[in-house]
PDB file of C-alpha atoms and ligand atoms in Angstrom:
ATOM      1  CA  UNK Z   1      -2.918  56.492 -21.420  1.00  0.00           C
ATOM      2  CA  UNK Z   2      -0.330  56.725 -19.111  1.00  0.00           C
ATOM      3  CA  UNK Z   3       2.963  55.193 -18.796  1.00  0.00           C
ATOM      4  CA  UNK Z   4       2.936  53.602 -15.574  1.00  0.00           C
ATOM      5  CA  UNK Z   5       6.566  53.669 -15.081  1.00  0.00           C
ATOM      6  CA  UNK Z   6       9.012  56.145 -16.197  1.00  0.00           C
ATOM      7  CA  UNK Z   7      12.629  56.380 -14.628  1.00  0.00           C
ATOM      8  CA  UNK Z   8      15.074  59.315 -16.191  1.00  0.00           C
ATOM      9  CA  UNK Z   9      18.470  59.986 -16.225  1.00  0.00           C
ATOM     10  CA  UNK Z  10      18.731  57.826 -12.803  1.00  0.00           C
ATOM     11  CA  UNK Z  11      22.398  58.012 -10.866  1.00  0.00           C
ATOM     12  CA  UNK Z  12      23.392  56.669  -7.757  1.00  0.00           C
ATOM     13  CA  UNK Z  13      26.705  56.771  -6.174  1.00  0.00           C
ATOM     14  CA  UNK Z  14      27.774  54.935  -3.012  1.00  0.00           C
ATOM     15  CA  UNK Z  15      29.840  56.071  -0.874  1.00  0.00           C
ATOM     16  CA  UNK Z  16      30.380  59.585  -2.623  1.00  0.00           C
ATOM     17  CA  UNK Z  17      33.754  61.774  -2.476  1.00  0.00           C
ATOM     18  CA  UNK Z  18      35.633  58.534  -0.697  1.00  0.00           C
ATOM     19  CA  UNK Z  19      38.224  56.371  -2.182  1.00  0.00           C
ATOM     20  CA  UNK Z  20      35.465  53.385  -2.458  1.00  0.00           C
ATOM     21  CA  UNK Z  21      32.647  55.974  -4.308  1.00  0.00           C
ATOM     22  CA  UNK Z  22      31.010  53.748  -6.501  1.00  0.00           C
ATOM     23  CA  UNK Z  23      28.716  54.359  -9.312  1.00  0.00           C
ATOM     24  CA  UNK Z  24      25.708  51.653  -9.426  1.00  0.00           C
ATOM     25  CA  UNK Z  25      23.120  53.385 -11.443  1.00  0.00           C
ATOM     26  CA  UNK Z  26      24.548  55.664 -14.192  1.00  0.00           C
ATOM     27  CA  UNK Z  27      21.749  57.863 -16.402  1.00  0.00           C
ATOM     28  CA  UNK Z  28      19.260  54.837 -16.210  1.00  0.00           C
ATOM     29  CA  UNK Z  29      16.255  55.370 -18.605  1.00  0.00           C
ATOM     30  CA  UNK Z  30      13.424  53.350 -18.957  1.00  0.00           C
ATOM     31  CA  UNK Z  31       9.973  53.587 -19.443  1.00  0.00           C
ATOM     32  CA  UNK Z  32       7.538  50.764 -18.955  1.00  0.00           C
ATOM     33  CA  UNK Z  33       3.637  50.966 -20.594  1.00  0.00           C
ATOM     34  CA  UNK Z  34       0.891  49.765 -18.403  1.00  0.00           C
ATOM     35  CA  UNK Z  35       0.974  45.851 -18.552  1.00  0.00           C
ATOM     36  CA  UNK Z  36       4.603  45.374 -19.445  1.00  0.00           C
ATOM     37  CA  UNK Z  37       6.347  42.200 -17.870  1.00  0.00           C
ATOM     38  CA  UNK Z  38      10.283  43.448 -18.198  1.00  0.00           C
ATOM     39  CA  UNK Z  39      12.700  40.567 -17.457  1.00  0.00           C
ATOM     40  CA  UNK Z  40      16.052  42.197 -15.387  1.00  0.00           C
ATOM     41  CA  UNK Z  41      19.131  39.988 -16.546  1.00  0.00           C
ATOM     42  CA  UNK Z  42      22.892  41.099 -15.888  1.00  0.00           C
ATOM     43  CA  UNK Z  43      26.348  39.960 -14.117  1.00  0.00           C
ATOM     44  CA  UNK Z  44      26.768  40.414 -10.457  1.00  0.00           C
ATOM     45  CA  UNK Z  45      26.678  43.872  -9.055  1.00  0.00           C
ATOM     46  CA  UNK Z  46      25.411  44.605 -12.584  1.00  0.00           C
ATOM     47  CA  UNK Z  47      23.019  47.131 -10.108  1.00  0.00           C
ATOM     48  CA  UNK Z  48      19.779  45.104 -10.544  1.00  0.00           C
ATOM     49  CA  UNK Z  49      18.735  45.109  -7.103  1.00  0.00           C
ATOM     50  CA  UNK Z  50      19.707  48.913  -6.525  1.00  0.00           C
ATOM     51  CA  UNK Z  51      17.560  49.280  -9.427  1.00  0.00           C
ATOM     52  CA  UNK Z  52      15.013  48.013  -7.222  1.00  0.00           C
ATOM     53  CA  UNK Z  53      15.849  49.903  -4.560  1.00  0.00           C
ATOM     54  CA  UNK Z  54      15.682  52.842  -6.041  1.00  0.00           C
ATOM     55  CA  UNK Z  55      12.041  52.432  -7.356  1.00  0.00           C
ATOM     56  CA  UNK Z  56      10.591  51.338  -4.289  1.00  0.00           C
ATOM     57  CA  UNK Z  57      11.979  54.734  -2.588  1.00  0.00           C
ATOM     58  CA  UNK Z  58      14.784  52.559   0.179  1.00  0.00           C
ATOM     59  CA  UNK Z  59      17.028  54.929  -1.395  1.00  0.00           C
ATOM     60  CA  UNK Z  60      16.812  58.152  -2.942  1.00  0.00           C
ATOM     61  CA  UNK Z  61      18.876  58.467  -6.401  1.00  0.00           C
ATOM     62  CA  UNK Z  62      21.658  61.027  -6.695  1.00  0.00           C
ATOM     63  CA  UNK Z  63      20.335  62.557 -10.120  1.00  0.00           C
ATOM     64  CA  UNK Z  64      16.207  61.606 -12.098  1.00  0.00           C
ATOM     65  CA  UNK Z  65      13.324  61.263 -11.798  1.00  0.00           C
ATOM     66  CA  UNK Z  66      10.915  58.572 -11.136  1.00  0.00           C
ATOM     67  CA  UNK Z  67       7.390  58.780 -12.011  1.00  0.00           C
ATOM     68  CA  UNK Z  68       4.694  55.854 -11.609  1.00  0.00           C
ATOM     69  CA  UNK Z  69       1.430  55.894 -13.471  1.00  0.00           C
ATOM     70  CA  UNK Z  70       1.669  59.663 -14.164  1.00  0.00           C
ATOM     71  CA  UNK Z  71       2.794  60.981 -10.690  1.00  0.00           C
ATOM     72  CA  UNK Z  72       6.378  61.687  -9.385  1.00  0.00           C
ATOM     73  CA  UNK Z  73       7.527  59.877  -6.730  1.00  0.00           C
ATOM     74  CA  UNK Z  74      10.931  60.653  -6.883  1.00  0.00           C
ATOM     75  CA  UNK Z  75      10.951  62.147  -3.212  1.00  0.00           C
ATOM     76  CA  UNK Z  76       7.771  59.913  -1.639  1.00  0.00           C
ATOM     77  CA  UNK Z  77       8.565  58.055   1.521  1.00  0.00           C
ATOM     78  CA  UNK Z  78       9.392  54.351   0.535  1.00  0.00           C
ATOM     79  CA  UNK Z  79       5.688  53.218   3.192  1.00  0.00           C
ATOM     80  CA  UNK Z  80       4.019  55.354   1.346  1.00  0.00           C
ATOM     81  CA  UNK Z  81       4.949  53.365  -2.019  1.00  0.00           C
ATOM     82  CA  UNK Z  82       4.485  50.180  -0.585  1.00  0.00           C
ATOM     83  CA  UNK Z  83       0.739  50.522  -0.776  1.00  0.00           C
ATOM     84  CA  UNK Z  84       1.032  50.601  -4.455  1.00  0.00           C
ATOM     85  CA  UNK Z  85       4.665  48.546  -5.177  1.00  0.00           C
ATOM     86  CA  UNK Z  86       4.695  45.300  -4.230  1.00  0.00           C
ATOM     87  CA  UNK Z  87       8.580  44.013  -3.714  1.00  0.00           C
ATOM     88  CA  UNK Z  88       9.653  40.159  -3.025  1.00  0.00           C
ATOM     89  CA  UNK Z  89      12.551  39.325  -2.297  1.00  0.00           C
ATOM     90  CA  UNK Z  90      15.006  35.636  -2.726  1.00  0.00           C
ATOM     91  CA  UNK Z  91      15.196  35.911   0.796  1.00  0.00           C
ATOM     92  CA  UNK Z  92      12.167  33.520   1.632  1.00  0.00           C
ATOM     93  CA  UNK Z  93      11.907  35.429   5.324  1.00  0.00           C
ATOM     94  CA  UNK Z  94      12.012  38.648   4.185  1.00  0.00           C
ATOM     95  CA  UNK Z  95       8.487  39.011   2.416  1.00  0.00           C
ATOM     96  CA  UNK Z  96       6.421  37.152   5.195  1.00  0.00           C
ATOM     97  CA  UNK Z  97       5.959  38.035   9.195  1.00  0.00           C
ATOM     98  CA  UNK Z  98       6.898  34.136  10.283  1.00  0.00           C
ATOM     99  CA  UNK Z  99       5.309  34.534  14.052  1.00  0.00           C
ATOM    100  CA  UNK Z 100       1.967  35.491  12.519  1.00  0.00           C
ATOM    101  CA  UNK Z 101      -0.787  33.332  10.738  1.00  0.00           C
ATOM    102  CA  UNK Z 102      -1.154  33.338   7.051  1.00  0.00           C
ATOM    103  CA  UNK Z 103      -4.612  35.035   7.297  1.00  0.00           C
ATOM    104  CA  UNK Z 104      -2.844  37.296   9.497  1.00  0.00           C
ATOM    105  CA  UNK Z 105      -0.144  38.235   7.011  1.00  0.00           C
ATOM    106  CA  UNK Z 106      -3.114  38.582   4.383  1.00  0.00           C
ATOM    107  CA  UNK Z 107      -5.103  40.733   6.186  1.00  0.00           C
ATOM    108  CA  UNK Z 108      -2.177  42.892   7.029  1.00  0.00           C
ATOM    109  CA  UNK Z 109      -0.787  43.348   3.450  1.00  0.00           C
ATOM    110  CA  UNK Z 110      -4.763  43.766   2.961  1.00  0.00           C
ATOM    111  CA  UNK Z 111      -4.895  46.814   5.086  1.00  0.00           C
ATOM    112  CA  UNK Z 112      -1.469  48.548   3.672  1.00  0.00           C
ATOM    113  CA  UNK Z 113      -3.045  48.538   0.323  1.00  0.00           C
ATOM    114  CA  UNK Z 114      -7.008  48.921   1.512  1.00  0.00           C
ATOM    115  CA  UNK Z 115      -6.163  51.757   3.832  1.00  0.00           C
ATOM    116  CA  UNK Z 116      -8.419  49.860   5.969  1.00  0.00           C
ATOM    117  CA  UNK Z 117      -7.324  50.835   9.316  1.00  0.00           C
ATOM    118  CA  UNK Z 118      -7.747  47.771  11.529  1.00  0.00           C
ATOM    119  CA  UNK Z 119      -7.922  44.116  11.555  1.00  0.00           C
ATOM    120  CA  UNK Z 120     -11.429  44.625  12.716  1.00  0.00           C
ATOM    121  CA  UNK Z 121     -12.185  45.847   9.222  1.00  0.00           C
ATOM    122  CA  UNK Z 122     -11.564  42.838   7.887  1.00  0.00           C
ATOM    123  CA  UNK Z 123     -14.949  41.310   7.417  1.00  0.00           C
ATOM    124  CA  UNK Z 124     -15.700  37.600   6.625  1.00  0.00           C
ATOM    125  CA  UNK Z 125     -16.182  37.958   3.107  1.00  0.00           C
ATOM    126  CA  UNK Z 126     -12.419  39.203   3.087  1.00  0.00           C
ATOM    127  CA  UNK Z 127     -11.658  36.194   4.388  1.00  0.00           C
ATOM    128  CA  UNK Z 128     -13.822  34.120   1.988  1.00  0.00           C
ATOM    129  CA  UNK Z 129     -11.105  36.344  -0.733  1.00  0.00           C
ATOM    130  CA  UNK Z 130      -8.348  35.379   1.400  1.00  0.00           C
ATOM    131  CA  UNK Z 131      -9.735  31.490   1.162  1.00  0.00           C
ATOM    132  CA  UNK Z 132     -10.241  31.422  -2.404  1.00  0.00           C
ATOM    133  CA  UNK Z 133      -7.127  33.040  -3.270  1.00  0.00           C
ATOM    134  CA  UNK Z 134      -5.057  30.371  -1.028  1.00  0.00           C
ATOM    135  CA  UNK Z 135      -7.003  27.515  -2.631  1.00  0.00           C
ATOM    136  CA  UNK Z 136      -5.967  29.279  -6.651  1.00  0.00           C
ATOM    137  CA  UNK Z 137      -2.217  28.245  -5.582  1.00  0.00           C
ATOM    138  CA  UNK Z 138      -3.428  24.900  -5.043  1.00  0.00           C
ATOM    139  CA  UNK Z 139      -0.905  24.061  -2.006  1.00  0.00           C
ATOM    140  CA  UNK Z 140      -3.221  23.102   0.368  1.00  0.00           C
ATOM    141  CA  UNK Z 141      -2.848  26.390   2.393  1.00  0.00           C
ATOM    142  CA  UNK Z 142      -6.710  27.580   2.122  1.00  0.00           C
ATOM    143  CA  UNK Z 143      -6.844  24.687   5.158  1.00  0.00           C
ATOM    144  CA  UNK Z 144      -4.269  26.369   7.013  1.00  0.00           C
ATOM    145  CA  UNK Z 145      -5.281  30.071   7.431  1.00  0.00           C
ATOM    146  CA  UNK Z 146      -4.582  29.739  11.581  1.00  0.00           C
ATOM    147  CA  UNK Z 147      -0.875  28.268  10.776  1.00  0.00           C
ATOM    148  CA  UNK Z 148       2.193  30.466  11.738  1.00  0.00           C
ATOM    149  CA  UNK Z 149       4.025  31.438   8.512  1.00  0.00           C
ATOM    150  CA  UNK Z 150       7.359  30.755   9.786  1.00  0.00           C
ATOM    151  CA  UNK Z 151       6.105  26.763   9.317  1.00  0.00           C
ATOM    152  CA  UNK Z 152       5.809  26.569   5.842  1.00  0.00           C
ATOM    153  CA  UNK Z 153       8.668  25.685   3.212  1.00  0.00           C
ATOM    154  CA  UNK Z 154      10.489  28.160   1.418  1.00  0.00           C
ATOM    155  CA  UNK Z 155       8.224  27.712  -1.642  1.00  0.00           C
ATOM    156  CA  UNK Z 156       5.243  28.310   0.156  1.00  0.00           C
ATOM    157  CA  UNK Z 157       6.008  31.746   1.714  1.00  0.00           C
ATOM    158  CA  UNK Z 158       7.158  32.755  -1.351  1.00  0.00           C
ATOM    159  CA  UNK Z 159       3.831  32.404  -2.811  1.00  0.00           C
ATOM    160  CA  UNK Z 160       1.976  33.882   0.464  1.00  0.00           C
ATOM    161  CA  UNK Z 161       4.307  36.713  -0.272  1.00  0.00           C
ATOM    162  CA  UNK Z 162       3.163  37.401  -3.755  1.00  0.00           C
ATOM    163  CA  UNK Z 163      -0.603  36.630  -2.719  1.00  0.00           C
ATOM    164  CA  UNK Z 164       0.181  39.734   0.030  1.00  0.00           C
ATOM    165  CA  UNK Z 165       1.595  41.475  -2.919  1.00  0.00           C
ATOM    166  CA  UNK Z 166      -0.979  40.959  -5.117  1.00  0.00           C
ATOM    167  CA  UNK Z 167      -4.730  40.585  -3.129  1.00  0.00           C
ATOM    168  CA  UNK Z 168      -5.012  44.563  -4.353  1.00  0.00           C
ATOM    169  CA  UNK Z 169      -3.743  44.926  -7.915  1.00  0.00           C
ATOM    170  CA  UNK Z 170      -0.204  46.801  -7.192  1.00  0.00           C
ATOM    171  CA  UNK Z 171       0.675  49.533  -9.840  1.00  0.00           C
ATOM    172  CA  UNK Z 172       4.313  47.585 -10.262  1.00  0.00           C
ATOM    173  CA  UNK Z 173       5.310  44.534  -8.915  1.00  0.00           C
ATOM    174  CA  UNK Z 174       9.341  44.082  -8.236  1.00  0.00           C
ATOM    175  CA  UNK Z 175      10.532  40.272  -8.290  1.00  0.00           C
ATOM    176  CA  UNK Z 176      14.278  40.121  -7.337  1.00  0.00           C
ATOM    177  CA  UNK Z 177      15.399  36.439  -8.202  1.00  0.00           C
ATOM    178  CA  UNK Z 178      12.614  35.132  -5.906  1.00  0.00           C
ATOM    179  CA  UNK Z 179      12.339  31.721  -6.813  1.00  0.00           C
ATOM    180  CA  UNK Z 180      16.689  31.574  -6.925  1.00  0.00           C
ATOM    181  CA  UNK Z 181      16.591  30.218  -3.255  1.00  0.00           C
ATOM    182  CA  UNK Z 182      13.967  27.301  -4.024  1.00  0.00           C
ATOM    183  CA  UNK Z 183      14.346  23.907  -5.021  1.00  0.00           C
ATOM    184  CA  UNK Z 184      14.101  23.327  -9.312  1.00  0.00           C
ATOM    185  CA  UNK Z 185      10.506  22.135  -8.634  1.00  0.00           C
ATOM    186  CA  UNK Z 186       9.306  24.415  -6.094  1.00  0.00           C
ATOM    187  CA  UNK Z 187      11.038  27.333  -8.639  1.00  0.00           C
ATOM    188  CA  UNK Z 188       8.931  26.087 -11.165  1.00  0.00           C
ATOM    189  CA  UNK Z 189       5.573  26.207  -9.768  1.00  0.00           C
ATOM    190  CA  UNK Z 190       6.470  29.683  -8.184  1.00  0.00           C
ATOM    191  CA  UNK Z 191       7.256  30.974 -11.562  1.00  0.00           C
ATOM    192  CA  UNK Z 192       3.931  29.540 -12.893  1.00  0.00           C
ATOM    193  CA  UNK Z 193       2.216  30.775 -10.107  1.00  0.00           C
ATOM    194  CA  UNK Z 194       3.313  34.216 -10.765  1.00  0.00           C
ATOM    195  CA  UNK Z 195       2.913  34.268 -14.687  1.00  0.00           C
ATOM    196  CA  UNK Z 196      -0.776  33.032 -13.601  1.00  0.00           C
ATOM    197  CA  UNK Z 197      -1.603  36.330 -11.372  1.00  0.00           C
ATOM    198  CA  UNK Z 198       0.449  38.645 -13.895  1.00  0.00           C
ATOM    199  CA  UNK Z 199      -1.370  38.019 -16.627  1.00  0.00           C
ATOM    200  CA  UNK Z 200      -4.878  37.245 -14.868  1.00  0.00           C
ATOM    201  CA  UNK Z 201      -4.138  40.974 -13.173  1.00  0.00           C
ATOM    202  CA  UNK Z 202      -2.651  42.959 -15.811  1.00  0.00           C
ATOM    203  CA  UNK Z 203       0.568  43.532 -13.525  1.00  0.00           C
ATOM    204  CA  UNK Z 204       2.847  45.580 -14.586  1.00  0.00           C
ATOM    205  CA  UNK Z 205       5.804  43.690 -13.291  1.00  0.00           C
ATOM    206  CA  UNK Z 206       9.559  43.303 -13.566  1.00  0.00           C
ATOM    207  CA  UNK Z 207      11.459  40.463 -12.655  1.00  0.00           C
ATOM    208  CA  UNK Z 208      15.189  39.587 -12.318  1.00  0.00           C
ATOM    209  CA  UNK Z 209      16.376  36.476 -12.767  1.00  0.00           C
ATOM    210  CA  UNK Z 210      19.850  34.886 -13.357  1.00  0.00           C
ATOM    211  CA  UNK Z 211      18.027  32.292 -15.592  1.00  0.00           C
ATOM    212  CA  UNK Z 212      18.509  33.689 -19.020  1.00  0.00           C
ATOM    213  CA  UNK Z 213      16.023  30.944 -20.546  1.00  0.00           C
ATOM    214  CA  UNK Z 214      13.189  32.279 -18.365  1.00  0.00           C
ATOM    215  CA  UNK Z 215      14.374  35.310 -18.693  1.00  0.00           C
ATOM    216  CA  UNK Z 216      13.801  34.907 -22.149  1.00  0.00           C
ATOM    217  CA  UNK Z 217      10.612  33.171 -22.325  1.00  0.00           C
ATOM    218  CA  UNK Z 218       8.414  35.506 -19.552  1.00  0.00           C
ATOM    219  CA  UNK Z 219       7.056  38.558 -19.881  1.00  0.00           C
ATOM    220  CA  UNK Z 220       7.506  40.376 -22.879  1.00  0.00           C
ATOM    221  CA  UNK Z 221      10.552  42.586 -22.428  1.00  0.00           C
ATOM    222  CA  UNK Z 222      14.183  42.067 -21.128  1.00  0.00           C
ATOM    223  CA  UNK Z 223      16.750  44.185 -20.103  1.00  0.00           C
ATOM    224  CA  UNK Z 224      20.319  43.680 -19.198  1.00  0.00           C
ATOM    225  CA  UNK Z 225      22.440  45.559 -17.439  1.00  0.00           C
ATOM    226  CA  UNK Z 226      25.866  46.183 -16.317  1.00  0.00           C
ATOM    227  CA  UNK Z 227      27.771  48.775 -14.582  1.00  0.00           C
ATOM    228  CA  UNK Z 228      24.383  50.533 -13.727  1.00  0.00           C
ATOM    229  CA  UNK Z 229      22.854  51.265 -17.269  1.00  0.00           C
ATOM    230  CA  UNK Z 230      20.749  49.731 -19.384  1.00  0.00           C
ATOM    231  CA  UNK Z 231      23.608  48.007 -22.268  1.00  0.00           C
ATOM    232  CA  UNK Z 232      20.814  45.508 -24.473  1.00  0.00           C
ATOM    233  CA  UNK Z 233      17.017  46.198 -24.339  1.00  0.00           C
ATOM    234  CA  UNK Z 234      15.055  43.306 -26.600  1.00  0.00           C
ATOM    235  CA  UNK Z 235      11.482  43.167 -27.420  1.00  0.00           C
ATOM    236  CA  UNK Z 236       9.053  41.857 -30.063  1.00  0.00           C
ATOM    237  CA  UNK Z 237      10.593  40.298 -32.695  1.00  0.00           C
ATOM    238  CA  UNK Z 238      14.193  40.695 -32.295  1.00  0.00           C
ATOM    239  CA  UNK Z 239      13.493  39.146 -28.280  1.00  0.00           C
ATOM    240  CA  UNK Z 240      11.347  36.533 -30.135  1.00  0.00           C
ATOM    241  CA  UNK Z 241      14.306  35.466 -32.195  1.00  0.00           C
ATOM    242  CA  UNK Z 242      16.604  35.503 -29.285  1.00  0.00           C
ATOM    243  CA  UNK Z 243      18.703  32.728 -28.234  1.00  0.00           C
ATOM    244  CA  UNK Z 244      20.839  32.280 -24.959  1.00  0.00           C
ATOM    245  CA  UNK Z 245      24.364  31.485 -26.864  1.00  0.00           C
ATOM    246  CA  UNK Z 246      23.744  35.209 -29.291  1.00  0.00           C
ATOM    247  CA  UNK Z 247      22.232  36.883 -25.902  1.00  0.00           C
ATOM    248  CA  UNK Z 248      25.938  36.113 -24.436  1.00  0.00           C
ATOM    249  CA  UNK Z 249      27.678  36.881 -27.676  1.00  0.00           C
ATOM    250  CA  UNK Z 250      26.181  40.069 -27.217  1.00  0.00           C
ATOM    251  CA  UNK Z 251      26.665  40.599 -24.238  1.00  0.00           C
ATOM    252  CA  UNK Z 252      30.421  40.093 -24.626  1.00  0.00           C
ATOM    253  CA  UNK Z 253      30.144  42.687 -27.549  1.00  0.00           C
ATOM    254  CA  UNK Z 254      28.424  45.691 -25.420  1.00  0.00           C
ATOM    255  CA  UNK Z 255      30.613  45.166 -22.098  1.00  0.00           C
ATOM    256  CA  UNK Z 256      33.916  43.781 -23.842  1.00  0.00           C
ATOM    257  CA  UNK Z 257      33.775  40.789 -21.005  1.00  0.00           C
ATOM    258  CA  UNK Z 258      32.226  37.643 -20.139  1.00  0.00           C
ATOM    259  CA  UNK Z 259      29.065  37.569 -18.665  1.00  0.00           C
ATOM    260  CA  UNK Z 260      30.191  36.236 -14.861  1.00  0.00           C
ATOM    261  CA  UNK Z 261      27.223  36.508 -13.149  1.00  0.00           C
ATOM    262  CA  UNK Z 262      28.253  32.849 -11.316  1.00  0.00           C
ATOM    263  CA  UNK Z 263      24.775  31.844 -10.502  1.00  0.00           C
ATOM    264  CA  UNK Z 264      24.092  32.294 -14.373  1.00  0.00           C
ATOM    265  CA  UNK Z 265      21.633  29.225 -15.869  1.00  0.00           C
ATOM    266  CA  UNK Z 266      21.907  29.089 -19.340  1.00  0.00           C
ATOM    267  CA  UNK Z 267      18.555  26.346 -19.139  1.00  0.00           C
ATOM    268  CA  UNK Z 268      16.062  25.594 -17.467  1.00  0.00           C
ATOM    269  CA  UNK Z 269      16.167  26.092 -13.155  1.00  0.00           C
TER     270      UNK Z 269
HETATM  271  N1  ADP O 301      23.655  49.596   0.340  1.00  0.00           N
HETATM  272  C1  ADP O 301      24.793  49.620  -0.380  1.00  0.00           C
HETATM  273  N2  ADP O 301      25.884  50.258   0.080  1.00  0.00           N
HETATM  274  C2  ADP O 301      27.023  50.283  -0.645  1.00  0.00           C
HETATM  275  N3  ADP O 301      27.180  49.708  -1.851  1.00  0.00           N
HETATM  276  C3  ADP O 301      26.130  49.061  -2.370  1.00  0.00           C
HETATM  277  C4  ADP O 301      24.882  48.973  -1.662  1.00  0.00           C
HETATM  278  N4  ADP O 301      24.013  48.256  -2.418  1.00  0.00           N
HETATM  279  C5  ADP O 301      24.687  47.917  -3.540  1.00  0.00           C
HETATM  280  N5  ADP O 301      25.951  48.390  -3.502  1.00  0.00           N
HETATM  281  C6  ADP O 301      26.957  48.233  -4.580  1.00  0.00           C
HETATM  282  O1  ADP O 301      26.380  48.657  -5.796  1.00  0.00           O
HETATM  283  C7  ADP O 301      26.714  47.775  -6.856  1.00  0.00           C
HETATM  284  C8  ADP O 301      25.455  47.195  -7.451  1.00  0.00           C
HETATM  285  O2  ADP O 301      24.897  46.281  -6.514  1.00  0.00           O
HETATM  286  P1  ADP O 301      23.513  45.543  -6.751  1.00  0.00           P
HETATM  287  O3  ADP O 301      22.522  46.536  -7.217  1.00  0.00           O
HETATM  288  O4  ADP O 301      23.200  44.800  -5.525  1.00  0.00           O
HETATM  289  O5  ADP O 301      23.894  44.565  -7.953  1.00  0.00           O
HETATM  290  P2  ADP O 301      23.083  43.318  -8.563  1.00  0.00           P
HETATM  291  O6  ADP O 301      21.762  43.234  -7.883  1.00  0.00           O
HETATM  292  O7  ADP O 301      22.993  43.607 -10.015  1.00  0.00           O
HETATM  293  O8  ADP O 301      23.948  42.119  -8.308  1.00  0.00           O
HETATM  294  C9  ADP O 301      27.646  46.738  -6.258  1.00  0.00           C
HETATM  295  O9  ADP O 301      28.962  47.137  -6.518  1.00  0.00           O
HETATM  296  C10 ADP O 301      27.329  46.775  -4.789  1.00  0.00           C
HETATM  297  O10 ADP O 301      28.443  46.421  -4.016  1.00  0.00           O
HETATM  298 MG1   MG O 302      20.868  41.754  -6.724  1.00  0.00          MG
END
């Protein structure tokens, strides 16, 4: 089978040949099997969200190559991998069109990944999909298909966002702290939310967080990073054994400095 990602050698430099050229992806390897869940943990400017940015083709990398589910798409246009990477964001307005419907923001993220061409071809037993899926969040919003987005709390259009994501199976979804703007609760039952279509889906997702507990206890690899490699990657047995107070230790061991992220939860959000 394949791998469905497989990022090598990876290098990206900002600002190149200037006084402020900066290195935020150095020789990043990683390969992910169909199905993994990969937690993303590491201090600020760590390069988690270049990372990202990288994979879902906003930027090109400097040196690599990126290859998802057997093809390289080192060089593909970052629309073009939008039909088959699904990206949110913390930014609750970022994943969502706020002047348009939910069912219109559905049917639109329907289309990118259907090829469907119009909304025309969106027939009613999409919507009855559209409905159903709504009602699985169990937020009350499979009675509010006809309400503008830009109406509904933070923690709702973060979960219209992964529905969008989601209502085709995406070949990687990208999570970049997006439950870190939300209230404890409303974090909560976003998180559950998105372990529930994850697993139900078979996603092959990764997910940073600057909650090392969660980090710890979704999905079933984590990597940390800082200054743009990989420096600690835990699975099976050794992740199972893992505690928050060793992760740190460690983390002071491979990067000779505390880990300053200053967002870092050490428990629960
Ligand atoms: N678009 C950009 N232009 C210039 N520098 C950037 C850009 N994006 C990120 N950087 C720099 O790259 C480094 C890694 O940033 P980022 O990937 O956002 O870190 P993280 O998400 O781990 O906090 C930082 O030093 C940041 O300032
Ligand atoms: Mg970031």
């Amino acid at each position: 089978m394949n791998k469905m990602l497989e990022l090598e050698g990876i290098s990206k430099t900002f600002f190149p040949g200037t006084p402020n050229a900066h290195k935020a992806l150095d020789q990043l390897s990683l390969t992910l099997e169909p199905g993994d869940f990969v937690t993303v943990i590491g201090s600020n400017g760590a390069g988690k969200s270049t990372l990202f940015n990288v994979i879902s083709g906003m930027f090109l990398p400097d040196e690599g190559r990126i290859r998802l589910d057997g093809r390289d798409i080192t060089f593909e246009k970052e629309h073009k991998r939008a039909a088959v990477i699904g990206r949110i964001f913390q930014d609750t307005t970022k994943g969502t069109a706020p002047g348009m419907t939910i069912e219109e923001n559905l049917a639109l993220a329907y289309l990118r990944s259907t090829g469907k061409r119009s909304l025309m071809g969106i027939t009613a037993a999409d919507r009855k999909l559209f409905r159903e899926k709504l009602a699985q969040l169990d937020l009350g919003l499979e009675d509010r298909l006809t309400a503008k987005v830009g109406l509904l709390s933070g923690g709702q259009r973060q979960a219209v966002a992964l529905l969008m994501s989601t209502l085709v199976t995406p070949k990687l979804l990208l999570l970049d702290e997006h439950t870190a703007a939300l209230d404890p609760a409303t974090a909560e039952k976003v998180l559950d939310i998105t372990r529930r279509i994850v697993r139900e889906q078979k996603i092959t997702c990764m997910m940073i967080t600057h909650n090392i507990s969660s980090a710890l206890t979704l999905g079933n690899k984590t990597i940390m990073m800082d200054s743009g490699r990989i420096v600690l990657d835990l699975q099976g047995k050794e992740r199972q054994e893992m505690t928050v107070p060793r992760l740190l230790e460690l983390f002071k061991e491979k990067v000779s400095k505390d880990f300053d992220n200053d967002r870092t939860l050490l428990g629960q959000d």
